[in-house]
CSV table of C-alpha atoms in Angstrom, one decimal:
chain,number,residue,atom,x,y,z
A,1,MET,CA,-24.0,20.4,-6.7
A,2,TYR,CA,-22.3,17.3,-8.1
A,3,ASP,CA,-24.0,14.2,-9.6
A,4,GLY,CA,-21.5,11.9,-8.0
A,5,LYS,CA,-17.9,11.3,-7.0
A,6,GLN,CA,-15.1,10.7,-9.5
A,7,VAL,CA,-13.4,7.4,-9.2
A,8,ILE,CA,-10.3,6.6,-11.3
A,9,ARG,CA,-7.9,4.2,-9.5
A,10,PHE,CA,-4.6,2.9,-10.8
A,11,GLU,CA,-2.7,-0.2,-9.8
A,12,ASN,CA,0.9,-0.5,-11.1
A,13,LYS,CA,2.3,-3.7,-9.5
A,14,PHE,CA,1.0,-6.7,-11.5
A,15,LYS,CA,3.8,-9.2,-11.9
A,16,ALA,CA,3.8,-12.5,-13.8
A,17,LYS,CA,2.5,-14.5,-10.8
A,18,ASP,CA,-0.6,-12.1,-10.6
A,19,LEU,CA,-1.8,-12.5,-14.1
A,20,GLY,CA,-3.4,-16.0,-13.8
A,21,GLY,CA,-5.8,-15.0,-11.0
A,22,LEU,CA,-6.6,-11.6,-12.5
A,23,GLY,CA,-7.4,-13.2,-15.9
A,24,ILE,CA,-9.8,-15.7,-14.3
A,25,GLU,CA,-11.6,-12.9,-12.5
A,26,LEU,CA,-11.9,-10.6,-15.5
A,27,VAL,CA,-12.9,-13.2,-18.1
A,28,LYS,CA,-14.4,-16.2,-16.3
A,29,ARG,CA,-16.0,-13.9,-13.6
A,30,LYS,CA,-14.8,-16.0,-10.7
A,31,GLY,CA,-13.3,-14.3,-7.6
A,32,THR,CA,-14.4,-12.1,-4.7
A,33,GLY,CA,-17.0,-10.1,-6.5
A,34,ASN,CA,-20.8,-10.5,-6.6
A,35,TYR,CA,-21.2,-11.6,-10.2
A,36,ASP,CA,-24.7,-11.9,-11.7
A,37,LYS,CA,-24.3,-14.3,-14.7
A,38,ASP,CA,-27.6,-13.0,-16.1
A,39,ARG,CA,-26.1,-9.6,-16.6
A,40,THR,CA,-22.6,-10.8,-17.7
A,41,LYS,CA,-23.7,-10.9,-21.4
A,42,PHE,CA,-24.2,-7.1,-21.3
A,43,ASN,CA,-20.5,-6.5,-20.4
A,44,THR,CA,-18.9,-4.3,-23.1
A,45,SER,CA,-15.4,-5.0,-24.5
A,46,TYR,CA,-13.2,-2.3,-26.0
A,47,VAL,CA,-10.1,-4.6,-26.1
A,48,PRO,CA,-11.2,-8.2,-25.5
A,49,LEU,CA,-9.0,-11.1,-24.5
A,50,SER,CA,-8.1,-12.7,-27.8
A,51,LYS,CA,-5.7,-15.2,-26.3
A,52,THR,CA,-6.4,-18.2,-24.1
A,53,THR,CA,-5.2,-16.4,-20.9
A,54,LEU,CA,-4.3,-12.9,-19.8
A,55,GLN,CA,-0.7,-13.9,-19.3
A,56,GLU,CA,-0.5,-15.2,-22.9
A,57,GLN,CA,-2.0,-12.0,-24.1
A,58,VAL,CA,0.6,-9.9,-22.2
A,59,TYR,CA,3.6,-11.8,-23.6
A,60,SER,CA,2.1,-11.9,-27.1
A,61,LYS,CA,1.7,-8.1,-27.0
A,62,LEU,CA,5.3,-7.6,-25.9
A,63,LYS,CA,6.5,-9.8,-28.7
A,64,GLU,CA,4.3,-8.4,-31.4
A,65,ASN,CA,5.3,-4.8,-30.6
A,66,GLU,CA,8.9,-5.7,-30.2
A,67,ILE,CA,9.1,-4.3,-26.7
A,68,TYR,CA,12.3,-4.9,-24.7
A,69,TYR,CA,11.6,-6.2,-21.2
A,70,ASN,CA,13.4,-7.8,-18.2
A,71,ASP,CA,12.0,-11.3,-17.7
A,72,SER,CA,12.7,-11.3,-13.9
A,73,LYS,CA,9.8,-12.5,-11.8
A,74,ASN,CA,9.8,-9.2,-9.9
A,75,VAL,CA,9.2,-7.0,-12.9
A,76,ASN,CA,5.9,-5.1,-13.0
A,77,LEU,CA,4.6,-6.4,-16.4
A,78,LEU,CA,1.1,-4.9,-16.3
A,79,ASN,CA,-0.6,-1.7,-15.0
A,80,GLY,CA,-4.3,-1.2,-14.6
A,81,ALA,CA,-7.0,1.4,-14.0
A,82,ILE,CA,-10.6,1.2,-12.8
A,83,VAL,CA,-13.1,3.9,-13.7
A,84,THR,CA,-16.5,4.2,-12.0
A,85,SER,CA,-18.6,6.3,-9.6
A,86,GLY,CA,-21.4,5.8,-7.1
A,87,LYS,CA,-24.9,4.6,-7.8
A,88,GLU,CA,-26.3,8.1,-7.5
A,89,PHE,CA,-24.2,9.2,-10.5
A,90,PHE,CA,-25.4,6.4,-12.7
A,91,THR,CA,-29.0,7.0,-11.5
A,92,SER,CA,-28.6,10.7,-12.7
A,93,LEU,CA,-27.6,9.3,-16.1
A,94,GLY,CA,-30.9,7.3,-16.2
A,95,MET,CA,-29.9,3.9,-15.0
A,96,ASN,CA,-32.4,2.0,-12.7
A,97,PHE,CA,-31.3,0.0,-9.7
A,98,ILE,CA,-33.2,-2.7,-7.7
A,99,ASP,CA,-32.9,-4.4,-4.4
A,100,SER,CA,-30.5,-7.4,-4.6
A,101,GLY,CA,-31.9,-9.0,-1.5
A,102,ARG,CA,-28.5,-8.6,0.2
A,103,LYS,CA,-27.7,-6.1,2.9
A,104,VAL,CA,-24.6,-4.2,3.9
A,105,GLN,CA,-22.8,-6.3,6.5
A,106,LYS,CA,-20.6,-3.6,8.1
A,107,GLY,CA,-19.8,0.1,8.3
A,108,LYS,CA,-22.0,3.1,8.7
A,109,ASN,CA,-24.5,1.7,6.2
A,110,LYS,CA,-24.8,-1.7,7.9
A,111,GLY,CA,-28.2,-3.3,7.4
A,112,LYS,CA,-29.2,-1.2,4.4
A,113,PRO,CA,-30.2,-3.1,1.2
A,114,ILE,CA,-27.7,-3.4,-1.6
A,115,LEU,CA,-28.9,-2.1,-4.9
A,116,VAL,CA,-27.8,-3.5,-8.2
A,117,PRO,CA,-28.3,-2.4,-11.9
A,118,ASP,CA,-31.7,-3.4,-13.3
A,119,ILE,CA,-30.6,-4.7,-16.7
A,120,LYS,CA,-32.6,-7.3,-18.5
A,121,SER,CA,-31.9,-6.1,-22.1
A,122,GLU,CA,-29.4,-3.9,-23.9
A,123,ASN,CA,-32.0,-1.1,-23.9
A,124,ASP,CA,-31.8,-1.0,-20.0
A,125,ILE,CA,-28.3,0.6,-20.3
A,126,PRO,CA,-28.8,4.3,-20.9
A,127,GLU,CA,-26.9,5.9,-23.7
A,128,LYS,CA,-25.4,8.5,-21.3
A,129,VAL,CA,-23.8,5.6,-19.3
A,130,LYS,CA,-22.3,4.1,-22.4
A,131,GLN,CA,-21.0,7.6,-23.4
A,132,PHE,CA,-19.4,8.1,-20.0
A,133,PHE,CA,-17.4,4.8,-20.4
A,134,ASP,CA,-16.6,5.6,-24.1
A,135,ASP,CA,-15.2,9.0,-23.1
A,136,SER,CA,-13.3,7.5,-20.2
A,137,TYR,CA,-11.7,4.9,-22.5
A,138,ILE,CA,-10.6,7.5,-24.9
A,139,PHE,CA,-8.9,9.5,-22.1
A,140,LEU,CA,-7.0,6.4,-20.9
A,141,GLU,CA,-6.1,5.4,-24.5
A,142,ASN,CA,-4.6,8.8,-25.1
A,143,LEU,CA,-2.7,8.6,-21.8
A,144,VAL,CA,-1.0,5.2,-22.4
A,145,GLY,CA,-1.1,4.7,-26.2
A,146,LYS,CA,-3.5,2.5,-28.1
A,147,GLU,CA,-0.8,-0.1,-29.0
A,148,ASN,CA,-0.1,-0.7,-25.3
A,149,ILE,CA,-3.6,-1.6,-24.2
A,150,VAL,CA,-3.9,-5.3,-23.3
A,151,TYR,CA,-7.5,-5.5,-22.1
A,152,ALA,CA,-10.4,-3.1,-21.5
A,153,GLU,CA,-14.0,-3.9,-20.6
A,154,VAL,CA,-17.0,-2.4,-18.8
A,155,HIS,CA,-18.7,-4.7,-16.3
A,156,TYR,CA,-22.4,-4.4,-15.7
A,157,ASP,CA,-22.7,-7.7,-13.9
A,158,GLU,CA,-21.6,-6.5,-10.4
A,159,ASP,CA,-23.1,-4.1,-7.9
A,160,THR,CA,-21.9,-0.9,-9.6
A,161,PRO,CA,-21.0,-0.5,-13.3
A,162,HIS,CA,-17.2,0.0,-13.8
A,163,MET,CA,-14.5,-0.2,-16.5
A,164,HIS,CA,-11.3,-2.4,-16.1
A,165,PHE,CA,-8.4,-1.0,-18.2
A,166,TYR,CA,-5.1,-2.8,-18.4
A,167,PHE,CA,-2.0,-1.7,-20.2
A,168,LEU,CA,1.8,-2.2,-20.6
A,169,PRO,CA,3.8,0.7,-19.1
A,170,VAL,CA,6.0,1.3,-22.2
A,171,VAL,CA,8.5,4.2,-22.6
A,172,ASP,CA,10.4,5.3,-25.7
A,173,LYS,CA,13.7,5.9,-24.0
A,174,VAL,CA,15.6,4.8,-20.9
A,175,LYS,CA,18.8,5.9,-19.1
A,176,ARG,CA,21.3,3.1,-18.8
A,177,LYS,CA,24.6,3.0,-16.8
A,178,VAL,CA,27.9,3.0,-18.7
A,179,PHE,CA,30.6,0.6,-17.5
A,180,GLU,CA,34.4,0.6,-17.7
A,181,THR,CA,35.8,-1.8,-20.4
A,182,ASP,CA,39.3,-3.1,-21.3
A,183,GLU,CA,41.0,-2.7,-24.7
A,184,ASN,CA,38.9,-5.5,-26.1
A,185,GLY,CA,35.6,-4.0,-25.0
A,186,LYS,CA,35.1,-6.4,-22.1
A,187,ILE,CA,33.4,-4.9,-19.0
A,188,LEU,CA,35.7,-4.6,-16.0
A,189,TYR,CA,34.6,-5.9,-12.6
A,190,ARG,CA,35.6,-5.2,-9.0
A,191,GLU,CA,35.0,-7.0,-5.8
A,192,GLY,CA,31.9,-5.8,-3.9
A,193,ILE,CA,29.7,-6.8,-1.0
A,194,ASP,CA,26.0,-7.6,-1.5
A,195,LYS,CA,23.2,-6.8,1.0
A,196,ASN,CA,23.7,-10.2,2.7
A,197,GLY,CA,27.4,-9.4,3.4
A,198,ASN,CA,28.6,-11.8,0.7
A,199,THR,CA,31.5,-11.0,-1.6
A,200,LYS,CA,30.6,-10.7,-5.3
A,201,MET,CA,32.0,-9.2,-8.5
A,202,VAL,CA,30.3,-6.1,-9.7
A,203,PRO,CA,30.8,-4.0,-12.9
A,204,ILE,CA,32.8,-0.8,-12.5
A,205,GLN,CA,30.6,2.2,-13.5
A,206,LYS,CA,32.3,4.8,-15.7
A,207,LYS,CA,32.9,8.3,-14.3
A,208,ASP,CA,33.2,11.7,-16.1
A,209,GLU,CA,35.9,14.3,-15.5
A,210,LYS,CA,33.9,15.5,-12.5
A,211,GLY,CA,33.7,12.1,-10.9
A,212,LYS,CA,29.9,11.7,-11.8
A,213,ASN,CA,28.4,8.4,-13.0
A,214,VAL,CA,28.1,8.3,-16.8
A,215,TYR,CA,24.8,7.2,-18.4
A,216,ASN,CA,23.6,6.6,-22.0
A,217,ILE,CA,20.2,7.4,-23.3
A,218,GLU,CA,18.7,4.6,-25.4
A,219,THR,CA,15.7,5.0,-27.6
A,220,GLY,CA,13.2,2.3,-28.6
A,221,LYS,CA,10.4,0.5,-26.9
A,222,PHE,CA,11.0,-0.5,-23.3
A,223,LEU,CA,8.8,-2.0,-20.6
A,224,ASN,CA,9.7,0.1,-17.6
A,225,CYS,CA,7.0,0.9,-14.9
A,226,ASP,CA,9.2,3.3,-12.9
A,227,HIS,CA,10.3,5.4,-16.0
A,228,PHE,CA,6.6,5.4,-17.2
A,229,TRP,CA,5.3,7.1,-14.1
A,230,LYS,CA,8.3,9.4,-13.8
A,231,GLN,CA,7.6,10.7,-17.2
A,232,LEU,CA,4.1,11.5,-16.1
A,233,GLY,CA,5.3,13.4,-13.0
A,234,GLY,CA,6.6,10.9,-10.5
A,235,LYS,CA,4.9,11.1,-7.1
A,236,ALA,CA,2.5,13.9,-8.4
A,237,SER,CA,1.4,11.9,-11.5
A,238,PHE,CA,-1.7,10.3,-9.9
A,239,ALA,CA,-2.9,13.7,-8.6
A,240,LYS,CA,-2.3,15.3,-12.0
A,241,ILE,CA,-4.2,12.5,-13.8
A,242,GLN,CA,-7.1,13.0,-11.4
A,243,ASP,CA,-7.1,16.7,-12.3
A,244,ASP,CA,-6.8,16.1,-16.0
A,245,PHE,CA,-9.5,13.5,-16.1
A,246,ASN,CA,-11.9,15.7,-14.1
A,247,ASP,CA,-11.3,18.6,-16.5
A,248,TYR,CA,-11.8,16.3,-19.5
A,249,ILE,CA,-14.9,14.5,-18.3
A,250,THR,CA,-16.5,17.8,-17.1
A,251,LYS,CA,-16.1,19.2,-20.7
A,252,LYS,CA,-17.8,16.1,-21.9
A,253,GLY,CA,-20.9,17.1,-19.8
A,254,PHE,CA,-20.5,14.8,-16.8
A,255,ASN,CA,-20.7,16.6,-13.4
A,256,LEU,CA,-18.3,14.6,-11.1
A,257,ASP,CA,-16.7,15.8,-7.8
A,258,ARG,CA,-12.9,15.6,-8.2
A,259,GLY,CA,-12.4,15.3,-4.4
A,260,ASN,CA,-9.4,16.7,-2.6
A,261,ILE,CA,-7.9,18.9,-5.3
A,262,GLY,CA,-4.2,19.4,-5.0
A,263,GLY,CA,-3.9,16.4,-2.7
A,264,ASN,CA,-1.9,13.3,-3.7
A,265,ALA,CA,-4.0,10.8,-1.7
A,266,HIS,CA,-4.1,7.4,-3.3
A,267,HIS,CA,-7.3,5.3,-3.6
A,268,ILE,CA,-7.5,3.0,-0.7
A,269,THR,CA,-6.7,-0.7,-1.4
A,270,LYS,CA,-9.1,-3.6,-0.5
A,271,ASN,CA,-7.1,-4.4,2.7
A,272,GLU,CA,-7.1,-0.7,3.7
A,273,LYS,CA,-10.9,-0.6,3.2
A,274,ILE,CA,-11.3,-3.8,5.4
A,275,VAL,CA,-9.2,-2.1,8.1
A,276,MET,CA,-11.3,1.1,7.9
A,277,ASP,CA,-14.5,-0.9,8.2
A,278,LEU,CA,-13.2,-2.9,11.1
A,279,GLN,CA,-12.1,0.3,12.9
A,280,GLU,CA,-15.6,1.7,12.3
A,281,GLN,CA,-17.1,-1.4,13.8
A,282,ILE,CA,-14.8,-1.2,16.8
A,283,ASP,CA,-15.8,2.4,17.4
A,284,ASP,CA,-19.5,1.4,17.2
A,285,MET,CA,-18.9,-1.4,19.6
A,286,LYS,CA,-17.1,0.9,22.0
A,287,LYS,CA,-20.1,3.3,22.0
A,288,GLU,CA,-22.5,0.4,22.5
A,289,LEU,CA,-20.3,-1.0,25.3
A,290,GLN,CA,-20.3,2.4,27.1
A,291,LYS,CA,-24.1,2.5,26.8
A,292,ASN,CA,-24.5,-1.1,28.0
A,293,GLN,CA,-22.1,-0.4,30.9
A,294,LYS,CA,-24.4,2.5,32.1
A,295,LEU,CA,-27.5,0.2,31.8
A,296,ASN,CA,-25.7,-2.7,33.4
A,297,ASN,CA,-24.7,-0.5,36.4
A,298,ILE,CA,-28.3,0.5,36.8
A,299,GLU,CA,-29.3,-3.1,36.7
A,300,LEU,CA,-26.7,-4.0,39.3
A,301,ASP,CA,-28.0,-1.3,41.6
A,302,THR,CA,-31.6,-2.6,41.2
A,303,ASN,CA,-30.5,-6.2,41.9
A,304,LYS,CA,-28.7,-5.0,45.0
A,305,GLU,CA,-31.8,-3.3,46.2
A,306,PHE,CA,-33.8,-6.5,45.7
A,307,LYS,CA,-31.2,-8.4,47.7
A,308,ASP,CA,-31.3,-5.9,50.5
A,309,ILE,CA,-35.1,-6.2,50.6
A,310,GLU,CA,-34.9,-10.0,50.8
A,311,THR,CA,-32.3,-10.0,53.6
A,312,ASN,CA,-33.6,-7.0,55.5
A,313,ASP,CA,-34.8,-8.1,59.0
A,314,ILE,CA,-36.2,-4.7,59.9
A,315,LEU,CA,-39.8,-6.2,60.1
A,316,ASN,CA,-38.9,-9.2,62.3
A,317,PRO,CA,-38.8,-7.2,65.6
A,318,VAL,CA,-42.1,-5.7,64.7
A,319,LYS,CA,-43.5,-9.2,64.1
A,320,ARG,CA,-42.9,-10.1,67.7
A,321,LYS,CA,-44.7,-7.1,69.0
A,322,ILE,CA,-48.0,-7.6,66.9
A,323,VAL,CA,-50.6,-9.2,69.2
A,324,GLY,CA,-53.8,-10.8,68.0
A,325,TYR,CA,-52.6,-11.7,64.5
A,326,LYS,CA,-51.6,-15.1,63.3
A,327,ASP,CA,-48.0,-15.6,62.3
A,328,GLU,CA,-49.3,-16.7,58.8
A,329,ASP,CA,-51.0,-13.3,58.3
A,330,ILE,CA,-48.0,-11.4,59.6
A,331,ASN,CA,-45.7,-13.3,57.1
A,332,LYS,CA,-48.1,-12.4,54.3
A,333,LEU,CA,-47.9,-8.7,55.3
A,334,ILE,CA,-44.1,-8.9,55.3
A,335,GLU,CA,-44.0,-10.6,51.8
A,336,TYR,CA,-46.4,-7.9,50.5
A,337,SER,CA,-44.1,-5.2,51.9
A,338,LYS,CA,-41.1,-6.9,50.1
A,339,SER,CA,-43.0,-7.2,46.9
A,340,THR,CA,-44.0,-3.6,47.0
A,341,GLY,CA,-40.3,-2.6,47.6
A,342,LYS,CA,-39.2,-4.7,44.6
A,343,GLU,CA,-41.9,-3.1,42.4
A,344,ASN,CA,-40.7,0.3,43.4
A,345,SER,CA,-37.1,-0.7,42.6
A,346,LYS,CA,-38.2,-1.9,39.1
A,347,ASN,CA,-39.9,1.4,38.4
A,348,LYS,CA,-36.8,3.3,39.6
A,349,ASN,CA,-34.7,1.0,37.3
A,350,ILE,CA,-36.8,1.9,34.3
A,351,ILE,CA,-36.6,5.6,35.2
A,352,ARG,CA,-32.8,5.5,35.5
A,353,LYS,CA,-32.5,3.8,32.1
A,354,LYS,CA,-34.7,6.3,30.5
A,355,ASP,CA,-32.7,9.1,32.2
A,356,SER,CA,-29.5,7.6,30.8
A,357,LEU,CA,-30.9,7.4,27.3
A,358,ILE,CA,-32.2,11.0,27.6
A,359,ASN,CA,-28.7,12.2,28.7
A,360,ASP,CA,-27.1,10.4,25.7
A,361,LEU,CA,-29.6,12.0,23.3
A,362,ASN,CA,-29.0,15.4,24.8
A,363,LEU,CA,-25.3,15.0,24.3
A,364,GLU,CA,-25.9,14.1,20.6
A,365,ILE,CA,-28.3,17.0,20.2
A,366,ASN,CA,-25.7,19.4,21.8
A,367,LEU,CA,-23.0,18.1,19.4
A,368,LEU,CA,-25.2,18.5,16.4
A,369,GLN,CA,-26.2,22.0,17.5
A,370,SER,CA,-22.6,22.9,18.0
A,371,GLU,CA,-21.7,21.6,14.5
A,372,ASN,CA,-24.6,23.5,13.0
A,373,ALA,CA,-23.5,26.7,14.8
A,374,LYS,CA,-20.0,26.2,13.3
A,375,LEU,CA,-21.4,25.9,9.8
A,376,LYS,CA,-23.6,28.9,10.3
A,377,ASP,CA,-20.8,31.3,11.5
A,378,GLY,CA,-18.1,29.8,9.2
A,379,ARG,CA,-16.1,28.2,12.0
A,380,GLY,CA,-16.4,24.7,10.4
A,381,ILE,CA,-14.9,26.0,7.2
A,382,LYS,CA,-12.2,27.9,9.1
A,383,GLU,CA,-11.3,24.7,11.0
A,384,ARG,CA,-11.1,22.8,7.8
A,385,ASP,CA,-8.9,25.5,6.2
A,386,THR,CA,-6.7,25.4,9.2
A,387,ILE,CA,-6.3,21.6,8.9
A,388,ILE,CA,-5.5,22.0,5.2
A,389,GLU,CA,-2.8,24.7,5.9
A,390,GLU,CA,-1.3,22.4,8.6
A,391,GLN,CA,-1.2,19.6,6.2
A,392,LYS,CA,0.5,21.8,3.6
A,393,VAL,CA,3.2,22.8,6.1
A,394,LYS,CA,3.8,19.1,7.0
A,395,ILE,CA,4.0,18.3,3.2
A,396,ASN,CA,6.5,21.1,2.6
A,397,SER,CA,8.5,20.0,5.7
A,398,LEU,CA,8.5,16.4,4.4
A,399,SER,CA,9.5,17.6,0.9
A,400,ASN,CA,12.5,19.5,2.4
A,401,LEU,CA,13.5,16.5,4.4
A,402,ILE,CA,13.4,14.3,1.3
A,403,LYS,CA,15.5,16.8,-0.6
A,404,GLN,CA,18.0,16.9,2.3
A,405,LYS,CA,18.1,13.1,2.4
A,406,ASP,CA,18.6,12.9,-1.4
A,407,LYS,CA,21.6,15.3,-1.0
A,408,ILE,CA,23.0,13.3,1.8
A,409,ILE,CA,22.6,10.1,-0.2
A,410,GLU,CA,24.2,11.7,-3.3
A,411,SER,CA,27.1,12.9,-1.1
A,412,LEU,CA,27.5,9.4,0.4
A,413,GLU,CA,27.4,7.8,-3.0
A,414,ASP,CA,30.2,10.1,-4.1
A,415,LYS,CA,32.2,9.2,-1.0
A,416,ILE,CA,31.6,5.5,-1.6
A,417,ASP,CA,32.8,5.9,-5.2
A,418,LYS,CA,35.9,7.7,-4.1
A,419,LEU,CA,36.6,5.1,-1.4
A,420,GLN,CA,36.2,2.3,-4.0
A,421,GLU,CA,38.5,4.1,-6.4
A,422,SER,CA,41.1,4.5,-3.5
A,423,PHE,CA,40.7,0.9,-2.7
A,424,GLU,CA,41.2,-0.1,-6.3
A,425,LYS,CA,44.4,2.0,-6.4
A,426,PHE,CA,45.6,0.5,-3.1
A,427,LYS,CA,44.8,-3.0,-4.4
A,428,ASN,CA,46.7,-2.5,-7.7
A,429,LYS,CA,49.6,-1.0,-5.7
A,430,MET,CA,49.6,-4.1,-3.5
A,431,TYR,CA,49.6,-6.4,-6.5
A,432,ASN,CA,52.6,-4.5,-8.0
A,433,LEU,CA,54.4,-4.7,-4.6
A,434,CYS,CA,53.7,-8.4,-4.4
A,435,ASP,CA,55.1,-8.9,-8.0
A,436,LYS,CA,58.2,-6.9,-7.0
A,437,PHE,CA,58.7,-9.0,-3.8
A,438,CYS,CA,58.3,-12.2,-5.8
A,439,LYS,CA,61.0,-11.0,-8.3
A,440,ALA,CA,63.3,-10.0,-5.5
A,441,ILE,CA,62.9,-13.5,-3.9
A,442,SER,CA,63.6,-15.1,-7.3
A,443,HIS,CA,66.9,-13.2,-7.5
A,444,LEU,CA,67.7,-14.4,-3.9
A,445,VAL,CA,67.1,-18.0,-4.8
A,446,GLY,CA,69.0,-17.8,-8.1
A,447,LYS,CA,66.2,-17.4,-10.7
A,448,HIS,CA,67.0,-14.2,-12.6
A,449,ASP,CA,65.1,-14.7,-15.8
A,450,ILE,CA,61.5,-15.3,-14.4
A,451,GLU,CA,58.6,-13.5,-16.3
A,452,GLU,CA,55.6,-11.8,-14.6
A,453,ASP,CA,53.1,-14.4,-16.1
A,454,GLU,CA,55.3,-17.3,-14.8
A,455,ILE,CA,55.1,-16.3,-11.1
A,456,ASP,CA,54.0,-19.2,-8.9
A,457,TYR,CA,52.8,-17.5,-5.7
A,458,ASP,CA,52.7,-20.8,-3.7
A,459,MET,CA,56.4,-21.5,-4.7
A,460,PHE,CA,57.5,-18.0,-3.7
A,461,GLU,CA,55.7,-18.2,-0.4
A,462,TYR,CA,57.7,-21.4,0.2
A,463,HIS,CA,61.0,-19.6,-0.7
A,464,ALA,CA,60.0,-16.6,1.5
A,465,ASP,CA,59.4,-18.9,4.5
A,466,ASN,CA,62.8,-20.4,4.0
A,467,ILE,CA,64.5,-17.0,3.8
A,468,ILE,CA,62.7,-15.7,6.9
A,469,HIS,CA,63.5,-18.9,8.8
A,470,LYS,CA,67.2,-18.7,7.7
A,471,TYR,CA,67.7,-15.2,9.0
A,472,GLU,CA,65.6,-15.6,12.1
A,473,LYS,CA,67.8,-18.7,12.9
A,474,LYS,CA,70.9,-16.5,12.6
A,475,GLU,CA,69.5,-14.0,15.0
A,476,ILE,CA,68.7,-16.8,17.5
A,477,ASP,CA,72.2,-18.2,17.2
A,478,LYS,CA,73.7,-14.7,17.7
A,479,ASP,CA,71.6,-14.3,20.9
A,480,ASP,CA,72.7,-17.7,22.2
A,481,PHE,CA,76.3,-16.7,21.6
A,482,CYS,CA,75.9,-13.5,23.6
A,483,LEU,CA,74.5,-15.4,26.5
């Protein structure tokens, strides 16, 4: 039995424009969270914000550590991690929680009270809780390198204790493209087309004897988010970190559930959580709508019965046949009869509603009994295992498709490179032919000593037009003579 669920979530897309708002939330405690300023003073810093802003601290760290980085606005400057668990885990470590006075607004726990840490002094934070965050910090420090940590702090002033950990994704080597150069070492360019269909000059990448692109490996300190996560395992890196952390924290004496071992599911984002909560509300509303539709149909049937009773003239012929009674008394009898009919309909309405509710409860009971039976005879586990196997097959299939796609892309890249080389050869040949044509024209017009760098293409186009016109005119005159 576990004491709680393991939560270690990574975010790797903080750009320059994101640092301002993030810094305000972390340090000034302003944002979307439920911050209790009375508990803010108990927040614990491992690496505090020593500069005026988070953005300033990031660029200062890059400069101090002499880290090479691209200053484009789309570069991922900062990565982050959040470490926490559920309240049941922190309770098992000795932390007390109290009712905040707020209630859950949506989801399956809607209406339940929201509990928050009961901290009025430093002594209210159990040593085991502090130790959990100390150990978690050491794990992350070893993962990214102490010198690359920008900010790390445990927050006790929100609904659940958690640690924010932000770092620079630094690598010690990068693979860079090698480009063709002229005899002076200047990079050669060719004409290319960008994604918008516009013509632009692009550097020509160098090829080896097999026609493959040539790369150089550079060593040093480089800010490179893609390379950082590739070195940790690429797409499987997040799952591996979850496994490593669970193994590490378990050895430290904390009993946390790793979750879907072997899976590569990412932690849901805030927007995804909102969508899931909304979907849950929609499902609840659909169930409520179905129940209300049943009750509404019963109510409609009852109202119809009432209307039939009011408009029913079945007693009027009898009224004419009753002798010796006043019309007033007879009308009272008729009204009494109608009233009795309505009362009967009301009772039938109540019975129908109760029958509907009983049917719904019976369906729920049958469903629970069915699930219970599955658990008892192992069918539930078998069904889960079947789903897992199906997912594995899908993952393997997707993996194969990705490999096939990568091969196709690589083949297409080779073809594109070959086409570009052919085009370059064709273009150079055309340039050579053009120069030869220009020299031939120069001889025709009497200029025999022209050099290649003296060619005036506009002038030769003018001479070419004259020559063409001259010989075409002779052909026309010849045709006229034949006529």
